[in-house]
Coordinates of C-alpha atoms in Angstrom, one line a residue:
M659 CA -69.3 1.3 -67.2
N660 CA -69.1 4.6 -69.1
L661 CA -68.6 3.9 -72.8
R662 CA -67.8 7.4 -73.7
K663 CA -64.4 7.6 -75.9
A664 CA -63.6 8.9 -79.2
V665 CA -62.7 7.5 -82.4
I666 CA -61.4 8.0 -85.3
L667 CA -63.4 7.9 -88.7
I668 CA -61.6 6.1 -91.8
S669 CA -62.2 5.7 -95.1
P670 CA -61.8 7.1 -97.8
L671 CA -59.9 9.8 -95.5
I672 CA -62.0 12.4 -93.9
A673 CA -61.7 11.9 -89.8
L674 CA -65.6 12.8 -87.6
P675 CA -65.7 12.6 -84.0
L676 CA -67.3 8.8 -82.6
I677 CA -69.1 9.1 -79.3
A678 CA -71.0 7.0 -77.3
L679 CA -73.1 8.9 -74.7
F680 CA -75.4 6.0 -72.6
E681 CA -74.6 3.8 -69.6
T682 CA -74.5 0.0 -70.8
T683 CA -77.3 -2.5 -69.6
A684 CA -77.4 -5.7 -69.8
P685 CA -80.3 -7.2 -71.8
S686 CA -80.7 -10.1 -74.2
T687 CA -81.6 -10.2 -77.7
I688 CA -83.1 -7.3 -79.5
R689 CA -84.3 -5.0 -76.2
F690 CA -85.0 -1.1 -75.6
E691 CA -85.5 1.5 -72.7
D692 CA -86.9 5.3 -73.7
I693 CA -85.1 7.6 -72.5
A694 CA -87.1 10.3 -73.8
P695 CA -88.0 12.0 -69.4
R696 CA -83.9 12.3 -68.6
A697 CA -82.4 12.7 -71.6
G698 CA -84.7 16.4 -71.5
V699 CA -87.4 15.1 -74.6
K700 CA -89.9 16.9 -73.8
F701 CA -92.7 17.3 -76.7
T702 CA -96.4 16.9 -76.8
A703 CA -98.1 16.1 -80.2
D704 CA -101.1 17.8 -80.6
N705 CA -104.2 17.8 -82.7
S706 CA -106.0 20.2 -81.5
A707 CA -109.1 18.0 -80.9
T708 CA -112.8 18.6 -81.8
P709 CA -116.0 17.4 -81.5
T710 CA -117.2 17.1 -85.0
R711 CA -114.0 14.8 -85.4
N712 CA -111.4 16.7 -88.0
Q713 CA -110.1 13.7 -89.9
I714 CA -106.6 16.0 -89.5
E715 CA -107.0 15.0 -86.0
T716 CA -106.0 11.2 -86.3
M717 CA -102.5 11.3 -88.7
L718 CA -100.7 13.6 -87.0
A719 CA -97.4 14.0 -86.5
G720 CA -93.7 12.9 -88.4
V721 CA -90.3 12.9 -86.4
A722 CA -86.7 13.3 -88.1
V723 CA -83.7 12.5 -86.8
L724 CA -80.9 14.6 -88.2
D725 CA -77.6 16.2 -88.0
Y726 CA -78.1 19.8 -88.4
D727 CA -75.4 22.1 -87.8
G728 CA -73.0 18.8 -88.4
D729 CA -71.0 18.6 -85.0
G730 CA -71.9 14.1 -85.7
L731 CA -74.7 13.5 -83.4
L732 CA -77.7 13.3 -84.9
D733 CA -80.6 16.0 -83.4
L734 CA -84.5 15.9 -83.1
Y735 CA -86.7 17.6 -85.0
F736 CA -91.1 17.0 -83.8
V737 CA -94.1 17.9 -86.2
N738 CA -97.3 19.8 -84.2
G739 CA -100.8 20.2 -85.2
A740 CA -101.7 24.2 -85.0
A741 CA -105.3 24.8 -83.6
I742 CA -108.3 24.0 -85.6
P743 CA -110.3 26.0 -87.3
S744 CA -107.2 28.7 -87.9
L745 CA -105.0 26.3 -89.7
H746 CA -103.1 29.0 -90.5
K747 CA -102.1 30.8 -88.1
S748 CA -99.2 31.7 -87.3
D749 CA -99.8 32.6 -83.5
T750 CA -101.1 29.8 -82.3
K751 CA -99.0 27.5 -79.4
Y752 CA -99.1 24.4 -80.8
Y753 CA -94.9 24.1 -83.0
N754 CA -92.8 22.2 -84.3
R755 CA -89.6 21.8 -82.1
L756 CA -85.8 21.1 -82.8
Y757 CA -84.2 19.1 -80.3
H758 CA -80.3 19.7 -79.8
N759 CA -78.2 16.3 -79.1
N760 CA -76.0 18.2 -76.2
G761 CA -73.2 14.4 -77.2
N762 CA -73.8 13.5 -73.2
G763 CA -76.9 11.7 -73.2
T764 CA -79.8 15.3 -73.6
F765 CA -81.6 17.1 -75.7
T766 CA -81.5 20.4 -75.2
D767 CA -85.1 22.5 -76.6
V768 CA -83.3 25.3 -79.2
T769 CA -86.9 26.3 -82.2
E770 CA -86.5 29.4 -81.2
H771 CA -82.8 30.0 -81.2
A772 CA -83.1 28.3 -84.7
G773 CA -86.3 29.4 -86.0
A774 CA -87.2 26.3 -86.5
A775 CA -91.0 26.3 -85.0
G776 CA -92.6 26.1 -88.6
S777 CA -96.7 27.4 -88.7
G778 CA -99.6 25.6 -88.9
Y779 CA -101.0 22.4 -88.7
G780 CA -97.7 20.2 -90.1
M781 CA -98.4 16.0 -90.7
G782 CA -95.0 14.7 -91.7
V783 CA -91.4 15.9 -92.2
A784 CA -88.6 15.0 -95.0
V785 CA -84.9 15.9 -94.5
G786 CA -82.7 16.1 -97.8
D787 CA -79.8 19.0 -99.4
Y788 CA -81.5 20.1 -101.9
D789 CA -79.1 23.1 -102.4
N790 CA -75.9 20.5 -101.7
D791 CA -74.2 22.8 -99.3
G792 CA -73.4 19.7 -96.8
R793 CA -76.1 21.2 -94.6
P794 CA -79.9 19.1 -94.6
D795 CA -82.9 21.3 -95.3
I796 CA -86.4 20.2 -93.4
F797 CA -89.6 19.5 -95.8
L798 CA -92.6 19.7 -93.9
A799 CA -95.7 18.4 -95.7
N800 CA -98.7 20.5 -93.5
V801 CA -103.1 20.1 -94.3
G802 CA -102.2 24.5 -95.2
S803 CA -99.1 25.4 -97.4
N804 CA -96.1 23.3 -97.1
Q805 CA -93.1 25.1 -95.9
L806 CA -89.1 24.5 -96.5
L807 CA -87.0 25.5 -93.7
H808 CA -83.4 25.8 -95.1
N809 CA -80.2 24.9 -93.1
N810 CA -78.2 28.2 -92.9
G811 CA -75.7 26.1 -91.7
D812 CA -75.3 28.5 -88.8
G813 CA -77.7 26.9 -86.7
T814 CA -80.2 28.5 -88.0
F815 CA -83.7 28.4 -90.5
T816 CA -85.3 30.3 -92.9
D817 CA -88.4 29.7 -94.8
F818 CA -87.6 29.7 -98.2
T819 CA -90.9 28.4 -99.2
A820 CA -92.3 31.5 -102.0
K821 CA -88.7 31.5 -103.4
A822 CA -88.6 27.4 -104.0
G823 CA -92.2 27.2 -105.5
L824 CA -93.5 24.5 -102.6
A825 CA -96.5 25.8 -101.5
G826 CA -98.0 22.8 -102.6
G827 CA -100.1 21.3 -105.0
L828 CA -103.3 22.5 -105.8
L829 CA -106.3 20.8 -107.5
D830 CA -109.3 23.2 -108.3
G831 CA -108.7 25.8 -107.1
K832 CA -107.3 23.9 -102.9
K833 CA -104.6 22.9 -101.5
M834 CA -103.9 19.6 -101.5
W835 CA -103.4 17.5 -97.8
S836 CA -100.1 16.7 -98.0
A837 CA -99.3 13.9 -95.3
A838 CA -96.0 13.2 -95.8
A839 CA -93.2 13.5 -98.6
G840 CA -89.6 12.4 -99.7
W841 CA -85.9 12.9 -101.2
F842 CA -84.2 12.1 -104.0
D843 CA -82.8 12.2 -107.1
Y844 CA -85.1 11.1 -109.4
N845 CA -83.5 11.9 -113.2
N846 CA -79.9 11.9 -112.2
D847 CA -78.2 15.2 -112.5
G848 CA -77.2 15.9 -108.7
N849 CA -79.0 17.9 -107.2
L850 CA -82.6 16.0 -104.9
D851 CA -85.9 16.4 -105.8
L852 CA -88.8 16.1 -104.0
F853 CA -91.4 13.8 -104.2
V854 CA -95.0 15.0 -102.3
S855 CA -97.9 12.1 -100.9
N856 CA -100.9 13.9 -101.1
Y857 CA -103.9 12.1 -99.0
C858 CA -107.3 13.0 -99.5
T859 CA -109.9 16.8 -100.0
W860 CA -110.6 17.4 -96.6
Q861 CA -112.5 20.8 -95.8
V862 CA -112.7 22.1 -92.0
N863 CA -115.3 21.6 -90.3
Q864 CA -117.4 19.5 -93.1
D865 CA -116.7 16.1 -92.2
P866 CA -119.6 14.2 -91.9
F867 CA -121.2 12.6 -89.1
C868 CA -120.2 9.0 -88.6
G869 CA -120.3 6.5 -85.5
A870 CA -123.6 7.2 -83.1
A871 CA -125.7 9.3 -81.2
G872 CA -122.6 10.0 -78.0
N873 CA -119.6 8.9 -80.0
R874 CA -119.1 10.0 -83.2
T875 CA -115.5 8.8 -84.8
Y876 CA -113.4 9.6 -87.2
C877 CA -115.0 9.1 -90.4
H878 CA -113.8 6.5 -93.4
P879 CA -111.5 7.5 -96.1
R880 CA -114.5 6.6 -98.4
L881 CA -116.2 9.1 -97.7
Y882 CA -113.9 11.7 -99.1
G883 CA -112.2 12.4 -102.0
S884 CA -108.7 11.1 -103.6
L885 CA -106.0 13.1 -104.9
H886 CA -102.5 12.4 -106.8
N887 CA -98.8 13.1 -105.9
S888 CA -96.7 15.6 -106.6
L889 CA -93.2 15.6 -107.6
Y890 CA -91.4 18.1 -107.9
R891 CA -87.9 19.0 -110.2
N892 CA -85.3 20.3 -108.7
N893 CA -83.9 23.1 -110.4
G894 CA -81.0 23.8 -109.2
D895 CA -80.6 27.9 -108.3
G896 CA -82.7 26.8 -105.6
T897 CA -86.2 27.1 -107.5
F898 CA -88.5 23.6 -108.2
T899 CA -90.8 23.2 -111.1
D900 CA -93.6 21.0 -110.4
V901 CA -93.4 18.1 -112.9
S902 CA -96.6 16.1 -111.6
E903 CA -97.9 16.0 -115.2
E904 CA -94.9 16.1 -117.6
T905 CA -94.1 12.6 -115.7
G906 CA -97.0 10.9 -115.1
I907 CA -97.9 11.2 -112.1
A908 CA -100.2 12.9 -111.7
K909 CA -102.8 10.6 -113.6
S910 CA -102.6 8.4 -110.5
F911 CA -105.0 8.8 -107.6
G912 CA -105.4 7.8 -104.3
K913 CA -105.2 8.5 -100.7
G914 CA -101.1 8.7 -100.0
M915 CA -99.5 8.2 -96.6
G916 CA -96.5 6.2 -96.6
V917 CA -93.8 6.9 -99.7
S918 CA -90.3 5.2 -100.1
F919 CA -87.7 4.8 -102.8
A920 CA -85.2 2.2 -103.9
D921 CA -84.0 0.8 -107.5
F922 CA -86.4 -2.4 -107.7
D923 CA -85.2 -3.9 -111.0
G924 CA -81.3 -2.1 -111.2
D925 CA -81.8 0.8 -113.5
G926 CA -80.0 3.3 -112.2
F927 CA -82.8 5.3 -111.4
M928 CA -84.8 5.6 -108.3
D929 CA -88.6 4.3 -108.0
V930 CA -91.0 5.2 -105.7
F931 CA -93.4 3.3 -104.1
V932 CA -96.2 4.7 -101.8
A933 CA -99.1 3.2 -99.9
N934 CA -102.3 4.4 -100.0
D935 CA -104.8 4.5 -97.3
T936 CA -108.1 1.4 -98.8
T937 CA -107.1 2.6 -102.4
P938 CA -104.6 0.7 -104.5
N939 CA -101.0 0.9 -103.2
F940 CA -98.9 2.9 -106.5
L941 CA -94.5 1.8 -107.1
F942 CA -94.5 3.8 -109.8
H943 CA -91.5 3.0 -111.9
N944 CA -89.1 5.4 -113.1
L945 CA -88.6 5.7 -116.9
G946 CA -84.6 6.8 -117.3
G947 CA -85.3 10.1 -115.1
K948 CA -88.2 11.2 -117.8
A949 CA -91.4 10.1 -116.8
F950 CA -92.8 7.7 -114.2
E951 CA -95.3 4.5 -115.2
E952 CA -97.4 3.5 -112.4
I953 CA -97.5 -0.5 -112.4
G954 CA -98.7 -1.5 -108.2
L955 CA -100.9 -4.1 -110.2
S956 CA -99.0 -5.8 -112.7
A957 CA -95.7 -6.3 -110.4
G958 CA -97.3 -7.6 -107.3
V959 CA -98.1 -4.6 -105.0
A960 CA -100.9 -2.4 -104.9
Y961 CA -103.1 -5.0 -102.9
A962 CA -103.3 -7.6 -100.3
E963 CA -103.5 -11.5 -101.2
D964 CA -107.5 -11.4 -100.9
G965 CA -107.2 -8.5 -103.7
I966 CA -108.5 -6.0 -101.9
P967 CA -107.2 -2.7 -100.5
L968 CA -105.6 -2.2 -97.7
S969 CA -105.2 0.9 -95.3
G970 CA -101.6 1.4 -96.1
M971 CA -99.5 3.7 -93.6
G972 CA -96.2 4.0 -93.6
S973 CA -93.7 2.0 -96.1
D974 CA -90.3 0.5 -96.2
F975 CA -88.7 -0.3 -99.6
R976 CA -84.9 -2.3 -98.8
D977 CA -83.6 -5.7 -98.9
V978 CA -84.5 -7.8 -95.9
N979 CA -84.0 -11.4 -97.6
N980 CA -79.9 -10.6 -98.6
D981 CA -80.6 -11.7 -102.4
G982 CA -80.1 -8.1 -103.9
L983 CA -83.2 -7.2 -104.6
P984 CA -85.0 -4.4 -102.6
D985 CA -88.2 -5.0 -100.8
I986 CA -91.3 -3.6 -99.8
W987 CA -93.5 -3.8 -96.4
H988 CA -96.1 -1.3 -95.2
T989 CA -98.2 -1.2 -92.1
A990 CA -102.3 -1.5 -92.4
V991 CA -104.9 -1.6 -90.1
E992 CA -106.2 -4.3 -87.4
L993 CA -107.6 -7.0 -88.9
Q994 CA -105.8 -6.6 -92.7
T995 CA -101.8 -7.9 -91.7
F996 CA -99.4 -5.5 -92.6
P997 CA -97.6 -7.8 -95.5
L998 CA -94.3 -8.2 -96.5
F999 CA -94.0 -8.1 -100.9
L1000 CA -90.4 -10.8 -101.7
N1001 CA -89.1 -9.4 -104.9
R1002 CA -88.5 -12.0 -107.3
G1003 CA -86.9 -9.6 -110.9
R1004 CA -88.1 -8.3 -113.7
G1005 CA -90.9 -6.3 -111.9
R1006 CA -92.2 -9.3 -110.1
F1007 CA -93.2 -9.3 -106.8
I1008 CA -94.8 -11.9 -104.2
D1009 CA -96.4 -11.4 -101.1
A1010 CA -94.8 -13.2 -98.3
T1011 CA -96.6 -12.5 -95.7
V1012 CA -98.3 -15.9 -94.2
R1013 CA -95.2 -17.7 -95.3
S1014 CA -93.2 -14.8 -93.1
G1015 CA -94.9 -15.3 -90.4
L1016 CA -96.2 -11.4 -90.3
G1017 CA -100.0 -12.3 -91.0
R1018 CA -101.3 -14.2 -88.0
Q1019 CA -98.7 -11.9 -85.7
S1020 CA -99.9 -8.1 -87.3
R1021 CA -103.2 -9.5 -87.7
G1022 CA -105.1 -7.7 -84.8
M1023 CA -102.1 -5.2 -84.8
S1024 CA -102.7 -1.6 -85.9
G1025 CA -99.7 0.3 -87.8
W1026 CA -97.7 3.3 -88.4
S1027 CA -94.9 4.5 -89.1
N1028 CA -92.8 1.6 -89.4
G1029 CA -88.6 0.2 -90.7
I1030 CA -86.4 -2.2 -91.8
M1031 CA -83.4 -2.3 -89.7
D1032 CA -81.6 -4.1 -88.6
F1033 CA -81.6 -3.8 -84.6
D1034 CA -79.4 -7.0 -83.6
N1035 CA -76.6 -6.3 -85.0
D1036 CA -76.6 -9.9 -86.6
G1037 CA -76.6 -9.4 -90.4
W1038 CA -80.4 -9.5 -91.1
K1039 CA -83.2 -6.9 -90.8
D1040 CA -86.2 -7.3 -88.2
L1041 CA -89.3 -4.4 -88.8
F1042 CA -90.8 -2.0 -86.1
V1043 CA -93.8 -1.2 -86.0
A1044 CA -95.5 2.3 -83.9
R1045 CA -98.7 0.8 -83.2
G1046 CA -101.6 2.7 -82.2
N1047 CA -105.9 2.5 -83.4
V1048 CA -107.2 4.9 -85.6
Q1049 CA -110.4 6.1 -83.5
D1050 CA -109.7 6.8 -80.0
N1051 CA -112.7 5.8 -78.9
V1052 CA -113.1 2.2 -80.6
S1053 CA -113.3 0.9 -76.7
A1054 CA -116.3 2.4 -77.3
T1055 CA -117.6 0.6 -80.6
G1056 CA -118.7 -2.4 -79.2
T1057 CA -115.4 -4.3 -79.8
D1058 CA -112.6 -5.6 -77.2
R1059 CA -109.8 -3.4 -79.4
L1060 CA -107.9 -0.7 -77.3
C1061 CA -107.2 2.8 -79.1
P1062 CA -103.4 2.9 -77.5
E1063 CA -101.1 -0.1 -78.1
P1064 CA -97.9 -1.6 -78.1
N1065 CA -94.6 -1.5 -80.3
S1066 CA -93.8 -3.7 -81.9
V1067 CA -91.1 -5.1 -83.2
F1068 CA -89.6 -9.3 -86.0
R1069 CA -86.4 -9.8 -85.6
N1070 CA -85.6 -12.1 -88.9
L1071 CA -84.9 -15.2 -88.2
A1072 CA -82.8 -15.1 -91.7
N1073 CA -84.9 -18.0 -92.9
G1074 CA -87.5 -15.9 -94.9
R1075 CA -89.6 -16.4 -91.2
F1076 CA -89.1 -12.5 -88.5
E1077 CA -90.0 -13.4 -85.4
D1078 CA -92.4 -10.7 -83.3
V1079 CA -90.1 -11.1 -79.9
S1080 CA -91.6 -7.3 -78.6
A1081 CA -92.5 -9.1 -75.1
R1082 CA -88.6 -9.1 -74.4
A1083 CA -88.2 -6.6 -75.8
G1084 CA -88.2 -4.0 -72.6
E1085 CA -90.7 -2.8 -71.0
S1086 CA -90.2 0.7 -72.8
L1087 CA -91.2 -1.0 -76.2
Q1088 CA -94.7 -2.3 -74.2
L1089 CA -96.0 0.9 -73.0
A1090 CA -99.0 1.3 -75.2
A1091 CA -100.4 4.7 -76.3
L1092 CA -101.0 6.4 -79.9
H1093 CA -97.9 5.9 -81.6
R1094 CA -97.7 8.0 -84.7
G1095 CA -94.4 8.8 -86.3
A1096 CA -91.5 6.6 -86.5
A1097 CA -87.7 8.2 -87.5
F1098 CA -84.3 5.5 -87.4
G1099 CA -81.0 6.5 -87.3
D1100 CA -77.8 6.1 -84.5
L1101 CA -78.4 8.6 -81.9
D1102 CA -75.5 8.3 -79.8
N1103 CA -72.7 6.5 -81.8
D1104 CA -72.8 3.4 -80.8
G1105 CA -73.4 1.5 -83.5
R1106 CA -77.1 0.4 -82.7
I1107 CA -80.5 2.4 -83.8
D1108 CA -82.2 4.2 -81.4
V1109 CA -86.3 4.9 -82.2
V1110 CA -87.3 8.5 -81.7
L1111 CA -91.3 8.6 -81.2
T1112 CA -94.4 10.5 -81.5
V1113 CA -97.7 9.8 -79.8
L1114 CA -100.5 11.6 -80.4
N1115 CA -101.5 14.1 -77.4
G1116 CA -99.0 12.4 -74.9
P1117 CA -95.4 12.5 -74.7
A1118 CA -93.3 11.8 -77.0
K1119 CA -90.6 8.8 -77.2
V1120 CA -86.5 7.9 -77.7
L1121 CA -86.1 4.2 -78.0
R1122 CA -82.8 4.1 -76.7
N1123 CA -81.3 0.5 -78.3
V1124 CA -79.9 -1.3 -75.3
S1125 CA -79.5 -5.2 -77.5
Q1126 CA -76.3 -6.8 -76.3
S1127 CA -74.4 -9.0 -77.6
S1128 CA -70.6 -8.5 -79.5
N1129 CA -72.0 -8.7 -82.9
H1130 CA -70.2 -5.6 -85.4
W1131 CA -71.4 -3.1 -87.0
I1132 CA -70.6 0.4 -89.5
L1133 CA -72.1 3.3 -90.9
L1134 CA -71.1 4.3 -93.9
R1135 CA -72.2 8.3 -94.2
L1136 CA -72.0 9.7 -97.9
V1137 CA -70.8 12.1 -99.3
G1138 CA -71.4 13.2 -103.1
S1139 CA -69.9 15.3 -105.4
K1140 CA -71.1 13.6 -108.4
S1141 CA -73.9 12.9 -107.9
N1142 CA -75.9 15.0 -104.3
R1143 CA -74.5 15.8 -102.0
M1144 CA -76.2 13.8 -99.2
G1145 CA -75.7 10.3 -100.9
L1146 CA -79.2 9.4 -101.1
G1147 CA -79.8 6.8 -103.3
A1148 CA -77.1 5.1 -103.5
Q1149 CA -77.2 1.6 -103.3
I1150 CA -74.6 0.0 -101.5
K1151 CA -73.6 -3.9 -101.8
I1152 CA -70.2 -5.2 -98.3
T1153 CA -69.2 -8.3 -98.3
T1154 CA -67.4 -9.3 -96.0
P1155 CA -63.8 -11.9 -95.4
D1156 CA -66.6 -14.8 -95.7
G1157 CA -67.9 -14.4 -98.5
A1158 CA -71.4 -13.1 -97.0
S1159 CA -72.8 -10.1 -98.5
Q1160 CA -75.0 -7.1 -97.7
Y1161 CA -76.8 -4.9 -99.5
N1162 CA -78.9 -1.9 -98.4
H1163 CA -79.3 2.0 -100.6
A1164 CA -79.2 6.0 -98.6
T1165 CA -82.5 7.0 -97.8
T1166 CA -84.1 9.7 -95.3
S1167 CA -87.3 8.3 -96.8
V1168 CA -88.8 5.9 -93.9
G1169 CA -92.3 4.9 -92.3
Y1170 CA -95.0 7.1 -92.6
A1171 CA -94.1 10.7 -91.7
G1172 CA -91.3 10.5 -91.0
S1173 CA -87.6 11.0 -92.2
S1174 CA -84.1 9.0 -90.8
D1175 CA -81.0 8.7 -91.2
S1176 CA -78.9 8.6 -94.0
R1177 CA -76.3 7.5 -92.7
V1178 CA -76.8 3.0 -94.2
H1179 CA -76.7 0.9 -91.4
F1180 CA -74.8 -2.9 -91.5
G1181 CA -74.9 -5.2 -88.5
L1182 CA -71.7 -7.7 -89.7
G1183 CA -72.5 -10.5 -87.3
A1184 CA -68.8 -12.2 -85.9
A1185 CA -66.9 -9.7 -88.8
S1186 CA -64.9 -7.6 -87.8
R1187 CA -63.6 -6.3 -90.9
I1188 CA -65.0 -5.1 -94.4
A1189 CA -63.2 -7.8 -97.7
E1190 CA -65.4 -4.3 -99.9
I1191 CA -68.2 -2.2 -99.8
E1192 CA -69.0 -1.1 -103.8
I1193 CA -70.8 1.5 -103.9
R1194 CA -73.2 2.4 -107.1
W1195 CA -74.0 6.2 -106.8
P1196 CA -76.4 8.0 -107.9
G1197 CA -74.5 9.7 -111.0
G1198 CA -73.2 6.3 -111.9
I1199 CA -69.1 6.1 -110.8
R1200 CA -68.7 2.6 -109.6
Q1201 CA -66.4 3.4 -106.3
I1202 CA -64.9 -0.1 -104.2
V1203 CA -63.3 0.3 -101.2
R1204 CA -61.9 -1.9 -99.6
D1205 CA -60.8 -4.1 -96.1
V1206 CA -62.4 -1.9 -93.8
A1207 CA -62.5 -2.2 -90.0
A1208 CA -66.0 -3.0 -88.1
D1209 CA -67.2 -1.1 -85.3
R1210 CA -66.9 3.0 -86.3
V1211 CA -68.9 5.0 -88.6
V1212 CA -66.4 5.9 -91.9
S1213 CA -66.8 9.0 -94.5
I1214 CA -66.9 7.8 -98.2
E1215 CA -66.3 11.0 -100.6
E1216 CA -67.4 10.0 -104.5
R1217 CA -65.3 9.6 -106.1
Q1218 CA -63.7 7.1 -109.9
T1219 CA -61.7 4.0 -108.5
Q1220 CA -59.0 4.1 -110.0

């Protein structure tokens, strides 16, 4: 059955096209299908592998979904490596790629026309409209100089890195290795600020020898020095100021990877969680938009239940149990599990990894990027993880582990437990590879959240969500006025006619090194209408929208409710 159709979007008073692009199938429960080959997405994340096993080679790369041209359809942006040791060469064959969504199930590589190739050895990507012009811009977290690509509004980008002052933080005069980044408005002034997650001290071709003769491996992170993260305040004039020191962010040293944002204590200011690799995780509590206090230990999210720091990779920070409090779920490597920290209020989280079933189910997995999304639209957010071992030659180390791994999805059973349903989620999900980055969004506007994945030295995957059910959904596209234009940080509560409530917030910083759809998705189960949508905008406005029909994309402009 052909599902191509146009639907008028509502609420309040903005209309955009909604197009369903692909043929439907008849799957059961959560199910995905890789459409990359037929969709024209042909991208390989090339790490420029060397015999000396440079640490950066196993860490790339991120991916983003964004509507860069404002046509209502999500496009794709892939981050790539570069030649080693020439990390700053612009004439290397390795380039990032931008794919335009054609609206018919295919994508076209428009990188050269758009001027979006970037340069240097890439790691992560963060999407945000930093100048509030209605067009999403792209920040690239690199091993060498970071980059800011300004969206010109005509389908092209211009490198504004130097003008903005975002090339990268320094430690002892050397540029810090940036692994990931995210946009948020930490001081609620209406301008998006930038948080950069920095990994470790490193120099090209100077990694220590690890492994055995004839089987050199990538070294353990403990052999590299820690770094602090970076926070850049948006000055509102196209430039940024590094405020890492004055806000207290620079006091804490770790090996930062996934970064995610949420207002965990409901004080109206966004807080920051950083998943650290082999060092304690950070939870930066926002002190009224003026400074941050690192409280990971006292909050209960710094370590696993046994008190040992994990190899933190990707993270997501949102409510999994519909109690109105954002929770934290992050990935790690095999034998460590993927911890789930439930928010119990008053600055306290509890480790629910074991009781949720995730401890046993994830113990043998190595995870990178991840996301908390409602894939079957039943009103309960599920968990997705992109998997692959750190060591590409792990099978030669005398263990029974394999480097390529399948991806996994854990279905939320609505009783505090999660079930690994990967075996029933389609062959595409079960195909093993060296998965790294993942970004989440509804590529065809059919109400089902899709997943785009990077594969180390392998073809990228576009996992179209083909789960079939009669459940309803809604996607909220927020347009800030007093708040930042993308509405990032807006906290949303929806209530269905039966009195049930759900909570979510607007963010693009999800998983590891990636950037997801800024639109806010809710699965509605059997509810075909929403009784009330309550939005707490970052600028302080509380807005109510009532009696909204389901199964559509709804644009909401920030305005004071009368």
